[in-house]
């Protein structure tokens, strides 16, 4: 009887072990712990509760393409943007810089670089004037990999602000 209870408890724990966050440790390499793992498609509340020690919080997501999605997570007090493919495999992880009402986060499909249009899945932080860009990345719609954009002369529309700390 005791053996049956122990086996039941072990198998219940194993059922939840594959949510993608099991290797993450505060103070460790969050990016390295996530890339290549499979994100669970269970209810977010269950994942967050299981990883309370990480102070895990889903901050929302976006569809990058038909096969790539991005989700922002607060992990150990810092924000990360995670891309996943159609099989929920984590393709890339971006340690996202702090943002505020004065310098809000944005997500745009199009920005302007010195009069030239840059299109694609672009995320970043706007500067204090909320037009010029402080930091930005584009996401490859096939691989889900992030690439930094040069910010000199880069501006994005104020309508692209997505965070509650600085929304339009």
CSV table of C-alpha atoms in Angstrom, one decimal:
chain,number,residue,atom,x,y,z
A,1,UNK,CA,0.0,0.0,0.0
A,2,UNK,CA,2.8,2.5,0.9
A,3,UNK,CA,4.6,1.6,-2.2
A,4,UNK,CA,1.5,2.4,-4.3
A,5,UNK,CA,1.1,5.8,-2.6
A,6,UNK,CA,4.8,6.6,-3.2
A,7,UNK,CA,4.5,5.6,-6.9
A,8,UNK,CA,1.4,7.7,-7.3
A,9,UNK,CA,3.0,10.7,-5.8
A,10,UNK,CA,6.1,10.3,-7.9
A,11,UNK,CA,4.1,9.9,-11.1
A,12,UNK,CA,1.9,13.0,-10.3
A,13,UNK,CA,5.1,15.0,-9.9
A,14,UNK,CA,6.5,13.7,-13.1
A,15,UNK,CA,3.3,14.8,-15.0
A,16,UNK,CA,4.0,18.4,-14.1
A,17,UNK,CA,7.8,18.2,-14.5
A,18,UNK,CA,7.7,19.2,-18.2
A,19,UNK,CA,6.3,22.7,-18.1
A,20,UNK,CA,9.6,24.3,-19.3
A,21,UNK,CA,10.5,26.2,-16.1
A,22,UNK,CA,11.9,23.3,-14.1
A,23,UNK,CA,15.6,24.1,-14.7
A,24,UNK,CA,15.3,27.9,-14.0
A,25,UNK,CA,16.9,29.2,-10.8
A,26,UNK,CA,17.0,32.8,-9.6
A,27,UNK,CA,20.5,34.2,-10.1
A,28,UNK,CA,21.2,31.5,-12.7
A,29,UNK,CA,21.2,31.6,-16.5
A,30,UNK,CA,17.5,31.9,-17.2
A,31,UNK,CA,18.0,32.1,-21.0
A,32,UNK,CA,20.1,28.9,-21.0
A,33,UNK,CA,17.7,27.1,-18.8
A,34,UNK,CA,14.7,27.8,-21.1
A,35,UNK,CA,16.0,27.6,-24.7
A,36,UNK,CA,15.1,24.2,-26.2
A,37,UNK,CA,12.6,23.2,-23.5
A,38,UNK,CA,9.0,22.6,-24.2
A,39,UNK,CA,6.5,25.0,-22.7
A,40,UNK,CA,3.4,23.4,-21.3
A,41,UNK,CA,0.1,24.4,-22.7
A,42,UNK,CA,-1.7,23.9,-19.4
A,43,UNK,CA,-3.4,26.8,-17.6
A,44,UNK,CA,-0.9,29.5,-16.7
A,45,UNK,CA,-2.2,29.7,-13.1
A,46,UNK,CA,-1.0,26.2,-12.5
A,47,UNK,CA,2.5,26.9,-13.9
A,48,UNK,CA,2.8,30.1,-11.9
A,49,UNK,CA,1.7,28.4,-8.7
A,50,UNK,CA,4.2,25.5,-9.2
A,51,UNK,CA,7.0,28.0,-9.6
A,52,UNK,CA,6.1,30.4,-6.9
A,53,UNK,CA,9.8,30.5,-5.8
A,54,UNK,CA,10.6,32.1,-9.1
A,55,UNK,CA,7.9,34.7,-8.7
A,56,UNK,CA,6.8,33.5,-12.1
A,57,UNK,CA,4.1,35.7,-13.8
A,58,UNK,CA,2.8,35.6,-17.4
A,59,UNK,CA,2.6,39.2,-18.7
A,60,UNK,CA,0.9,38.4,-22.0
A,61,UNK,CA,1.8,37.4,-25.5
A,62,UNK,CA,1.7,38.0,-29.2
A,63,UNK,CA,1.5,36.0,-32.4
A,64,UNK,CA,4.7,36.7,-34.4
A,65,UNK,CA,3.7,34.5,-37.4
A,66,UNK,CA,1.7,31.4,-38.1
A,67,UNK,CA,4.4,29.3,-36.4
A,68,UNK,CA,6.0,31.6,-33.9
A,69,UNK,CA,4.5,33.1,-30.7
A,70,UNK,CA,6.1,35.3,-28.1
A,71,UNK,CA,5.2,35.5,-24.4
A,72,UNK,CA,6.5,37.9,-21.8
A,73,UNK,CA,7.2,36.4,-18.4
A,74,UNK,CA,8.4,38.0,-15.1
A,75,UNK,CA,10.9,35.6,-13.7
A,76,UNK,CA,12.8,36.3,-10.4
A,77,UNK,CA,11.8,39.9,-10.7
A,78,UNK,CA,13.0,40.5,-14.2
A,79,UNK,CA,11.1,40.4,-17.5
A,80,UNK,CA,11.9,38.0,-20.3
A,81,UNK,CA,10.3,37.6,-23.8
A,82,UNK,CA,10.2,34.0,-24.8
A,83,UNK,CA,9.5,32.8,-28.4
A,84,UNK,CA,7.9,29.4,-29.0
A,85,UNK,CA,7.3,27.4,-32.2
A,86,UNK,CA,4.2,25.4,-33.2
A,87,UNK,CA,5.3,22.5,-31.0
A,88,UNK,CA,5.7,24.9,-27.9
A,89,UNK,CA,9.5,24.5,-28.1
A,90,UNK,CA,11.2,27.6,-26.7
A,91,UNK,CA,13.3,29.0,-29.5
A,92,UNK,CA,14.8,32.2,-28.0
A,93,UNK,CA,14.7,34.2,-24.8
A,94,UNK,CA,15.3,37.9,-24.5
A,95,UNK,CA,16.2,39.5,-21.2
A,96,UNK,CA,14.0,42.6,-21.6
A,97,UNK,CA,15.2,45.9,-20.2
A,98,UNK,CA,13.3,47.7,-17.5
A,99,UNK,CA,10.6,50.1,-18.7
A,100,UNK,CA,8.4,52.6,-17.1
A,101,UNK,CA,5.7,55.2,-17.8
A,102,UNK,CA,8.5,57.6,-19.0
A,103,UNK,CA,10.2,54.9,-21.1
A,104,UNK,CA,7.4,52.3,-22.0
A,105,UNK,CA,7.6,49.0,-23.7
A,106,UNK,CA,6.3,48.8,-27.2
A,107,UNK,CA,5.4,46.1,-29.8
A,108,UNK,CA,5.2,47.3,-33.4
A,109,UNK,CA,4.8,45.8,-36.8
A,110,UNK,CA,6.5,48.8,-38.4
A,111,UNK,CA,8.9,51.5,-37.4
A,112,UNK,CA,10.9,54.2,-39.2
A,113,UNK,CA,14.7,54.3,-39.5
A,114,UNK,CA,15.9,57.6,-41.0
A,115,UNK,CA,13.0,57.7,-43.5
A,116,UNK,CA,13.2,54.0,-44.3
A,117,UNK,CA,10.4,51.7,-43.1
A,118,UNK,CA,11.4,48.7,-41.0
A,119,UNK,CA,8.6,46.1,-40.9
A,120,UNK,CA,8.3,42.9,-38.8
A,121,UNK,CA,7.7,41.8,-35.2
A,122,UNK,CA,9.5,44.6,-33.3
A,123,UNK,CA,9.7,44.9,-29.5
A,124,UNK,CA,11.6,47.4,-27.5
A,125,UNK,CA,11.6,50.4,-25.1
A,126,UNK,CA,10.7,53.9,-26.2
A,127,UNK,CA,12.8,56.9,-25.0
A,128,UNK,CA,11.3,59.6,-22.8
A,129,UNK,CA,9.8,61.4,-25.7
A,130,UNK,CA,7.8,58.2,-26.5
A,131,UNK,CA,8.8,58.4,-30.2
A,132,UNK,CA,12.5,57.6,-30.4
A,133,UNK,CA,13.7,54.2,-29.4
A,134,UNK,CA,16.0,53.4,-26.5
A,135,UNK,CA,16.4,49.6,-27.4
A,136,UNK,CA,14.7,47.4,-29.9
A,137,UNK,CA,14.7,43.8,-31.3
A,138,UNK,CA,13.1,42.2,-34.3
A,139,UNK,CA,12.0,38.6,-34.2
A,140,UNK,CA,12.6,36.3,-37.1
A,141,UNK,CA,9.2,35.0,-38.2
A,142,UNK,CA,10.6,31.5,-39.1
A,143,UNK,CA,13.2,30.8,-36.4
A,144,UNK,CA,11.9,32.9,-33.5
A,145,UNK,CA,15.3,34.3,-32.9
A,146,UNK,CA,15.8,37.9,-31.7
A,147,UNK,CA,18.1,40.3,-33.4
A,148,UNK,CA,19.0,43.7,-32.0
A,149,UNK,CA,18.1,46.7,-34.1
A,150,UNK,CA,20.3,49.8,-34.4
A,151,UNK,CA,18.4,52.6,-32.6
A,152,UNK,CA,20.1,55.6,-34.1
A,153,UNK,CA,17.4,57.3,-36.1
A,154,UNK,CA,14.8,54.6,-35.2
A,155,UNK,CA,11.3,55.8,-34.3
A,156,UNK,CA,8.1,53.9,-33.6
A,157,UNK,CA,4.5,55.0,-33.3
A,158,UNK,CA,3.2,55.9,-29.8
A,159,UNK,CA,0.2,53.7,-30.6
A,160,UNK,CA,2.6,50.7,-30.3
A,161,UNK,CA,2.9,51.1,-26.5
A,162,UNK,CA,1.7,48.0,-24.8
A,163,UNK,CA,2.5,48.2,-21.1
A,164,UNK,CA,0.2,49.2,-18.3
A,165,UNK,CA,3.0,51.4,-17.0
A,166,UNK,CA,2.9,53.6,-20.1
A,167,UNK,CA,0.0,52.9,-22.3
A,168,UNK,CA,-1.5,55.5,-24.6
